[in-house]
CSV table of C-alpha atoms in Angstrom, one decimal:
chain,number,residue,atom,x,y,z
A,1,MET,CA,44.8,-4.9,-5.8
A,2,ALA,CA,41.5,-3.0,-6.0
A,3,LYS,CA,40.9,-0.4,-3.4
A,4,SER,CA,38.0,-0.9,-1.0
A,5,LEU,CA,35.1,1.5,-1.0
A,6,GLN,CA,36.2,2.8,2.4
A,7,GLU,CA,39.7,3.6,1.0
A,8,MET,CA,38.3,5.4,-2.0
A,9,SER,CA,36.1,7.4,0.3
A,10,MET,CA,38.8,8.5,2.7
A,11,LYS,CA,41.2,9.5,-0.1
A,12,GLY,CA,38.5,11.2,-2.3
A,13,ASP,CA,39.4,8.9,-5.2
A,14,GLU,CA,37.3,8.7,-8.4
A,15,PRO,CA,35.0,5.7,-8.1
A,16,PRO,CA,35.5,2.9,-10.8
A,17,GLN,CA,33.1,2.6,-13.7
A,18,GLU,CA,31.0,-0.2,-12.1
A,19,TYR,CA,29.6,2.4,-9.6
A,20,PHE,CA,28.5,4.8,-12.4
A,21,LEU,CA,24.9,5.0,-13.5
A,22,LYS,CA,24.2,3.9,-17.1
A,23,GLU,CA,23.9,6.5,-19.8
A,24,ASN,CA,20.1,6.3,-20.0
A,25,GLY,CA,19.8,6.6,-16.2
A,26,ILE,CA,18.5,9.7,-14.4
A,27,LYS,CA,21.6,11.2,-12.8
A,28,PRO,CA,21.6,11.5,-9.0
A,29,MET,CA,21.8,15.3,-8.8
A,30,ASP,CA,19.0,16.2,-11.2
A,31,SER,CA,18.3,19.9,-11.7
A,32,PHE,CA,14.7,19.4,-10.5
A,33,LEU,CA,14.4,18.4,-6.9
A,34,PRO,CA,11.1,19.8,-5.7
A,35,SER,CA,10.8,20.4,-2.0
A,36,ASP,CA,7.1,19.5,-1.7
A,37,PRO,CA,7.0,17.5,1.6
A,38,ILE,CA,5.6,14.0,1.6
A,39,PRO,CA,2.6,13.7,3.9
A,40,THR,CA,3.0,13.5,7.7
A,41,ILE,CA,0.7,11.1,9.6
A,42,ASP,CA,0.1,11.0,13.3
A,43,ILE,CA,0.0,7.3,14.3
A,44,THR,CA,-1.6,8.1,17.6
A,45,LEU,CA,-4.8,8.9,15.8
A,46,LEU,CA,-4.9,5.6,13.9
A,47,SER,CA,-4.8,3.0,16.7
A,48,SER,CA,-8.0,1.0,17.0
A,49,SER,CA,-7.3,0.9,20.8
A,50,SER,CA,-7.6,4.6,20.9
A,51,SER,CA,-10.9,6.5,21.2
A,52,LEU,CA,-9.4,9.1,18.9
A,53,LEU,CA,-9.9,6.9,15.8
A,54,SER,CA,-13.6,7.3,15.9
A,55,SER,CA,-13.4,11.1,16.4
A,56,LYS,CA,-13.5,13.5,13.5
A,57,GLU,CA,-9.8,14.1,13.9
A,58,GLY,CA,-9.2,10.3,13.7
A,59,GLU,CA,-11.4,9.9,10.6
A,60,ASP,CA,-9.6,12.8,8.9
A,61,GLU,CA,-6.3,11.2,9.7
A,62,LEU,CA,-7.5,7.9,8.3
A,63,GLN,CA,-8.5,9.6,5.0
A,64,LYS,CA,-5.2,11.4,5.0
A,65,LEU,CA,-3.4,8.0,5.3
A,66,LYS,CA,-5.4,6.7,2.4
A,67,SER,CA,-4.6,9.7,0.3
A,68,ALA,CA,-0.9,9.5,1.1
A,69,LEU,CA,-0.7,5.8,0.1
A,70,THR,CA,-2.6,6.2,-3.1
A,71,SER,CA,-0.6,9.2,-4.3
A,72,TRP,CA,2.8,8.8,-2.7
A,73,GLY,CA,3.0,5.3,-1.3
A,74,CYS,CA,4.8,6.7,1.7
A,75,PHE,CA,4.6,9.2,4.5
A,76,GLN,CA,6.5,10.6,7.5
A,77,ALA,CA,5.2,8.9,10.7
A,78,ILE,CA,4.9,10.9,14.0
A,79,GLY,CA,3.2,9.9,17.2
A,80,HIS,CA,4.5,6.4,16.8
A,81,GLY,CA,5.4,5.7,20.5
A,82,ILE,CA,9.1,5.1,20.1
A,83,SER,CA,11.1,7.7,22.1
A,84,SER,CA,13.7,9.8,20.5
A,85,SER,CA,16.3,8.5,23.0
A,86,PHE,CA,15.7,4.9,21.8
A,87,GLN,CA,15.9,6.0,18.1
A,88,ASP,CA,19.3,7.5,19.0
A,89,LYS,CA,20.3,4.3,20.6
A,90,VAL,CA,19.5,2.4,17.4
A,91,ARG,CA,21.6,4.8,15.4
A,92,GLU,CA,24.3,4.6,18.0
A,93,VAL,CA,24.8,0.8,17.9
A,94,ALA,CA,24.8,1.1,14.0
A,95,GLU,CA,27.5,3.8,14.1
A,96,GLN,CA,29.5,1.8,16.6
A,97,PHE,CA,29.4,-1.3,14.4
A,98,PHE,CA,30.4,0.4,11.2
A,99,ALA,CA,33.3,2.1,13.1
A,100,LEU,CA,34.8,-1.2,14.0
A,101,PRO,CA,38.0,-2.3,12.3
A,102,GLU,CA,37.3,-4.0,9.0
A,103,GLU,CA,38.7,-7.3,10.2
A,104,GLU,CA,36.2,-7.3,13.0
A,105,LYS,CA,33.3,-6.5,10.7
A,106,GLN,CA,34.4,-9.2,8.3
A,107,LYS,CA,33.5,-11.8,11.0
A,108,TYR,CA,29.9,-11.2,10.1
A,109,SER,CA,30.3,-11.2,6.3
A,110,ARG,CA,27.5,-12.6,4.2
A,111,GLU,CA,28.1,-15.9,2.3
A,112,VAL,CA,29.0,-15.5,-1.4
A,113,ASP,CA,25.5,-16.2,-2.6
A,114,GLY,CA,23.7,-15.1,0.6
A,115,MET,CA,21.9,-11.9,1.5
A,116,GLU,CA,22.3,-11.9,5.3
A,117,GLY,CA,25.4,-10.4,6.9
A,118,TYR,CA,27.9,-7.6,6.4
A,119,GLY,CA,29.2,-6.3,3.1
A,120,ASN,CA,27.7,-5.3,-0.2
A,121,ASP,CA,24.8,-6.8,-2.0
A,122,PRO,CA,25.5,-9.9,-4.1
A,123,MET,CA,26.6,-9.4,-7.7
A,124,ILE,CA,23.9,-11.2,-9.7
A,125,SER,CA,24.4,-9.6,-13.1
A,126,GLU,CA,27.5,-8.5,-15.1
A,127,ASN,CA,25.7,-5.2,-15.8
A,128,GLN,CA,24.7,-4.6,-12.3
A,129,VAL,CA,25.5,-1.0,-11.0
A,130,VAL,CA,27.2,-1.3,-7.7
A,131,ASP,CA,25.8,0.8,-4.8
A,132,TRP,CA,28.1,3.1,-2.8
A,133,LEU,CA,27.4,1.7,0.6
A,134,TYR,CA,28.2,-1.0,3.2
A,135,ARG,CA,25.3,-2.8,4.8
A,136,LEU,CA,24.5,-5.2,7.6
A,137,PHE,CA,21.4,-7.3,6.7
A,138,LEU,CA,19.8,-9.4,9.4
A,139,ARG,CA,16.6,-11.5,9.7
A,140,LEU,CA,14.6,-11.0,12.9
A,141,GLN,CA,11.5,-13.0,12.2
A,142,PRO,CA,10.6,-15.9,12.2
A,143,VAL,CA,12.9,-16.4,15.2
A,144,ASP,CA,13.9,-19.9,14.2
A,145,GLN,CA,15.3,-18.6,10.9
A,146,ARG,CA,17.7,-16.1,12.5
A,147,LYS,CA,21.4,-16.6,11.7
A,148,LEU,CA,22.7,-15.4,15.1
A,149,GLN,CA,26.3,-16.0,14.0
A,150,LEU,CA,25.9,-12.9,11.8
A,151,TRP,CA,24.5,-10.8,14.7
A,152,PRO,CA,27.4,-8.7,16.0
A,153,ASP,CA,28.7,-9.2,19.5
A,154,THR,CA,30.2,-5.7,19.4
A,155,PRO,CA,28.9,-3.3,20.4
A,156,ILE,CA,27.7,-5.3,23.4
A,157,GLU,CA,24.2,-3.8,23.3
A,158,PHE,CA,23.6,-4.5,19.6
A,159,ARG,CA,21.6,-7.7,19.9
A,160,GLU,CA,19.5,-6.4,22.8
A,161,VAL,CA,18.7,-3.1,21.1
A,162,LEU,CA,17.8,-4.8,17.8
A,163,GLU,CA,15.5,-7.3,19.5
A,164,GLU,CA,13.6,-4.6,21.4
A,165,TYR,CA,13.5,-2.4,18.2
A,166,GLY,CA,12.0,-5.2,16.2
A,167,ARG,CA,9.1,-5.6,18.8
A,168,LYS,CA,8.4,-1.9,18.8
A,169,VAL,CA,8.4,-1.7,15.0
A,170,LYS,CA,6.0,-4.6,14.7
A,171,THR,CA,3.6,-2.7,17.0
A,172,ILE,CA,3.7,0.3,14.7
A,173,ILE,CA,3.3,-1.8,11.5
A,174,ASP,CA,0.3,-3.6,12.9
A,175,VAL,CA,-1.5,-0.3,13.6
A,176,ILE,CA,-0.7,1.0,10.1
A,177,LEU,CA,-1.9,-2.2,8.4
A,178,LYS,CA,-5.2,-2.2,10.3
A,179,ALA,CA,-5.7,1.5,9.5
A,180,MET,CA,-5.0,0.8,5.8
A,181,ALA,CA,-7.8,-1.8,5.8
A,182,LYS,CA,-10.2,0.5,7.6
A,183,SER,CA,-9.5,3.3,5.1
A,184,LEU,CA,-10.8,0.9,2.4
A,185,ASN,CA,-13.9,-0.1,4.5
A,186,LEU,CA,-12.4,-3.6,5.0
A,187,ASP,CA,-12.2,-5.7,8.1
A,188,GLU,CA,-9.2,-4.3,10.0
A,189,ASN,CA,-7.4,-7.7,9.9
A,190,SER,CA,-7.7,-8.0,6.1
A,191,PHE,CA,-4.1,-7.1,5.3
A,192,LEU,CA,-2.6,-8.5,8.5
A,193,SER,CA,-4.0,-12.0,7.7
A,194,GLN,CA,-2.1,-12.0,4.4
A,195,PHE,CA,1.2,-11.8,6.3
A,196,GLY,CA,0.4,-14.9,8.3
A,197,GLU,CA,1.6,-16.2,11.7
A,198,ARG,CA,5.2,-16.6,10.4
A,199,ALA,CA,5.5,-13.1,8.8
A,200,GLY,CA,9.1,-12.0,8.1
A,201,MET,CA,11.0,-9.1,9.4
A,202,LYS,CA,14.5,-8.1,8.3
A,203,ALA,CA,16.7,-5.2,9.3
A,204,ARG,CA,19.1,-3.4,7.0
A,205,PHE,CA,21.7,-1.1,8.6
A,206,SER,CA,23.3,1.0,5.8
A,207,PHE,CA,26.4,3.1,5.9
A,208,TYR,CA,27.0,5.6,3.1
A,209,PRO,CA,30.6,6.9,3.0
A,210,ARG,CA,31.6,10.1,1.4
A,211,CYS,CA,31.7,9.9,-2.4
A,212,ALA,CA,33.8,12.1,-4.7
A,213,ARG,CA,31.3,11.9,-7.5
A,214,PRO,CA,27.7,12.4,-6.2
A,215,ASP,CA,26.8,13.5,-9.7
A,216,LEU,CA,27.4,10.0,-11.1
A,217,VAL,CA,27.1,7.6,-8.2
A,218,LEU,CA,24.1,6.5,-6.1
A,219,GLY,CA,24.3,5.2,-2.5
A,220,LEU,CA,21.4,2.9,-3.4
A,221,LYS,CA,19.9,2.4,-6.9
A,222,ALA,CA,16.3,3.4,-7.7
A,223,HIS,CA,14.1,0.5,-6.7
A,224,SER,CA,10.8,-0.4,-5.1
A,225,ASP,CA,10.9,-2.6,-2.0
A,226,GLY,CA,10.1,-6.3,-2.2
A,227,SER,CA,8.5,-6.2,1.3
A,228,GLY,CA,5.0,-5.5,2.3
A,229,ILE,CA,5.8,-2.4,4.3
A,230,THR,CA,9.1,-0.7,5.2
A,231,LEU,CA,9.9,1.5,8.2
A,232,LEU,CA,13.0,3.6,7.8
A,233,LEU,CA,14.9,5.4,10.5
A,234,GLN,CA,16.8,8.2,8.7
A,235,ASP,CA,20.2,9.7,9.6
A,236,LYS,CA,19.6,12.3,12.3
A,237,GLU,CA,21.0,15.2,10.2
A,238,ILE,CA,21.9,14.2,6.6
A,239,GLU,CA,19.3,13.9,3.9
A,240,GLY,CA,19.8,11.3,1.1
A,241,LEU,CA,16.5,9.5,0.4
A,242,GLN,CA,14.5,10.6,-2.6
A,243,VAL,CA,11.1,9.4,-3.9
A,244,PHE,CA,9.9,9.4,-7.5
A,245,LYS,CA,6.5,10.8,-8.2
A,246,ASP,CA,4.8,12.4,-11.2
A,247,GLY,CA,8.0,12.1,-13.3
A,248,LYS,CA,10.2,13.9,-10.7
A,249,TRP,CA,12.4,13.0,-7.8
A,250,PHE,CA,11.5,14.5,-4.4
A,251,ARG,CA,13.8,15.0,-1.5
A,252,VAL,CA,12.7,13.4,1.7
A,253,ALA,CA,13.4,15.8,4.5
A,254,VAL,CA,14.8,14.7,7.9
A,255,ILE,CA,12.0,15.4,10.4
A,256,PRO,CA,13.1,15.0,14.1
A,257,HIS,CA,11.8,11.8,15.7
A,258,ALA,CA,9.8,10.8,12.6
A,259,PHE,CA,10.0,7.5,10.7
A,260,VAL,CA,9.6,7.2,6.9
A,261,ILE,CA,7.0,4.5,6.1
A,262,ASN,CA,6.6,3.2,2.6
A,263,LEU,CA,4.7,0.3,1.0
A,264,GLY,CA,6.5,-2.5,-0.8
A,265,ASP,CA,5.6,-4.4,-3.9
A,266,GLN,CA,3.6,-7.0,-1.9
A,267,MET,CA,1.0,-4.3,-1.2
A,268,GLN,CA,1.3,-3.2,-4.8
A,269,VAL,CA,2.7,-4.5,-8.0
A,270,PRO,CA,4.5,-1.2,-8.6
A,271,ASN,CA,3.8,1.4,-11.2
A,272,ILE,CA,7.4,1.7,-12.3
A,273,LYS,CA,8.2,4.1,-15.1
A,274,TYR,CA,12.0,4.0,-14.6
A,275,ILE,CA,14.7,1.8,-13.2
A,276,THR,CA,18.4,2.7,-13.2
A,277,SER,CA,19.3,-0.4,-15.4
A,278,GLY,CA,17.4,1.5,-18.1
A,279,ILE,CA,14.5,-0.9,-18.3
A,280,ARG,CA,11.1,0.8,-18.4
A,281,CYS,CA,7.7,-0.6,-17.7
A,282,THR,CA,4.2,0.7,-16.8
A,283,ASN,CA,1.8,-1.2,-14.7
A,284,THR,CA,-0.8,-0.1,-12.2
A,285,SER,CA,-2.1,-3.4,-10.8
A,286,LYS,CA,-1.3,-4.3,-7.2
A,287,PHE,CA,-1.2,-7.5,-5.1
A,288,CYS,CA,-3.0,-7.0,-1.8
A,289,SER,CA,-4.7,-3.7,-2.6
A,290,ASN,CA,-5.4,-4.6,-6.2
A,291,GLY,CA,-4.6,-1.2,-7.7
A,292,ILE,CA,-5.4,1.2,-4.9
A,293,PHE,CA,-2.2,1.7,-2.9
A,294,LYS,CA,1.2,2.5,-4.4
A,295,SER,CA,4.7,1.1,-3.9
A,296,PRO,CA,7.0,4.0,-4.5
A,297,LEU,CA,10.2,4.1,-6.5
A,298,HIS,CA,13.0,5.5,-4.3
A,299,ARG,CA,16.8,5.9,-4.2
A,300,VAL,CA,19.6,7.2,-2.0
A,301,VAL,CA,22.0,9.8,-3.3
A,302,THR,CA,25.6,10.2,-2.1
A,303,ASN,CA,27.3,13.1,-0.4
A,304,SER,CA,30.9,14.4,-1.0
A,305,GLU,CA,31.2,15.9,2.4
A,306,ARG,CA,29.3,13.9,5.0
A,307,MET,CA,28.8,10.2,5.8
A,308,ARG,CA,25.3,8.9,6.4
A,309,ILE,CA,23.6,6.0,8.3
A,310,SER,CA,20.1,4.7,8.1
A,311,VAL,CA,18.2,1.6,9.4
A,312,ALA,CA,15.4,0.1,7.4
A,313,MET,CA,13.0,-2.6,8.8
A,314,PHE,CA,11.2,-4.7,6.2
A,315,HIS,CA,8.0,-6.5,7.1
A,316,GLU,CA,6.7,-9.2,4.6
A,317,PRO,CA,4.3,-12.1,4.4
A,318,GLY,CA,5.6,-15.5,5.5
A,319,ALA,CA,7.6,-17.3,2.7
A,320,ASP,CA,4.9,-20.0,2.5
A,321,ASN,CA,2.0,-17.6,2.4
A,322,GLU,CA,0.4,-16.9,-0.9
A,323,ILE,CA,-0.4,-13.2,-1.4
A,324,GLY,CA,-3.0,-11.9,-3.8
A,325,PRO,CA,-5.6,-9.2,-4.0
A,326,ILE,CA,-8.3,-8.9,-1.3
A,327,GLU,CA,-11.3,-10.4,-3.0
A,328,SER,CA,-13.6,-7.6,-2.1
A,329,LEU,CA,-11.3,-5.2,-4.0
A,330,ILE,CA,-11.8,-7.0,-7.3
A,331,ASP,CA,-14.6,-6.0,-9.6
A,332,GLU,CA,-15.3,-5.3,-13.2
A,333,LYS,CA,-13.6,-1.9,-13.1
A,334,ARG,CA,-10.6,-3.3,-11.3
A,335,PRO,CA,-10.2,-7.0,-12.4
A,336,ARG,CA,-7.5,-9.4,-11.2
A,337,VAL,CA,-4.4,-9.1,-13.4
A,338,TYR,CA,-1.8,-11.0,-11.4
A,339,ARG,CA,-1.6,-14.5,-10.0
A,340,ASN,CA,-1.0,-15.2,-6.3
A,341,VAL,CA,2.7,-15.4,-5.5
A,342,LYS,CA,4.9,-16.8,-2.7
A,343,ASN,CA,8.3,-15.5,-1.4
A,344,TYR,CA,8.1,-12.4,-3.5
A,345,ALA,CA,10.9,-10.5,-1.7
A,346,THR,CA,13.6,-12.8,-2.9
A,347,PHE,CA,12.1,-13.0,-6.3
A,348,ASN,CA,12.0,-9.2,-6.5
A,349,PHE,CA,15.6,-8.7,-5.5
A,350,GLN,CA,17.0,-11.3,-8.0
A,351,CYS,CA,14.9,-9.8,-10.9
A,352,PHE,CA,15.9,-6.2,-10.0
A,353,GLN,CA,19.7,-6.9,-10.0
A,354,LYS,CA,19.4,-8.9,-13.3
A,355,GLY,CA,17.5,-6.0,-15.0
A,356,LEU,CA,14.3,-8.1,-15.2
A,357,ILE,CA,10.8,-6.9,-14.4
A,358,PRO,CA,9.3,-9.1,-11.7
A,359,ILE,CA,5.7,-7.9,-12.2
A,360,GLU,CA,5.8,-9.1,-15.8
A,361,LEU,CA,6.5,-12.6,-14.6
A,362,ALA,CA,3.6,-12.5,-12.1
A,363,LYS,CA,1.0,-11.9,-14.7
A,364,ILE,CA,-1.9,-14.3,-15.2
């Protein structure tokens, strides 16, 4: 009988081949890992309800946001209004859930072909590289699409904390989307309106056990998110996230009390030069921002000595909403290249695991 990932981690066993990166993949522990920090943005200065936005300091921060999203596609967010004690509470309920006996966690297992619930991601392709992690994936919005049977009863505070966390995250994301529009001299609701009244929000709690071969195994394969925008609460101490830029992987530092914010494909059809399946593509056309903002390629490396936990919140347009470039961002120099699409997040995940290129299928 095959050993579980947890058993292999505890005993320090060599992972099986299905966890190893392909020969033409960039190994997790590359010799080049620049320490250049990704930009840090103070959300306090971006809120339209704050008088600071119209100040020179606010205008400078708005341009700093635009620069971060055009060059990196991500940033560290401070001044976001969520207390460090509540961030710790979110981490705490995640840690308590993953510490439960396996038979208890299995009560919340995802269905064979489903995404939501506890376990590993679905195996869609025979050549799919398996990620070294356990995850709990839950939908928060729309409320009527929640599968509450998959929301843990233990720890007892889990549901209440996640509910409150979702509300707080939505407030931050709304501020960022409005600021993004303002940075392009658009109406502040230009991007928000594309998400619609039934915008989706999903939570992914990830647990990365110790791994005996961090030189060959990734916690999470290189990918760009299928969301519109993602907010990540990193582990409080252990680094693991890396972002690909200018042909290099950059470590994302753990900054106390900060969130890592990155754009997903629905704000940009990504400029991907490398995917761990070995497929390469180059494209610079985006959906909503039509080529201005970037959806970054990123991954999570493993650690031979320490376990790691993170919580990602994905915000995306409603499944019935068509997304496409803002019309005022289309011109002769930056023409429309892609058709409008619906339910892109699901489409993105399926293509990625099969080794297909979703953006090629979205071309006009």
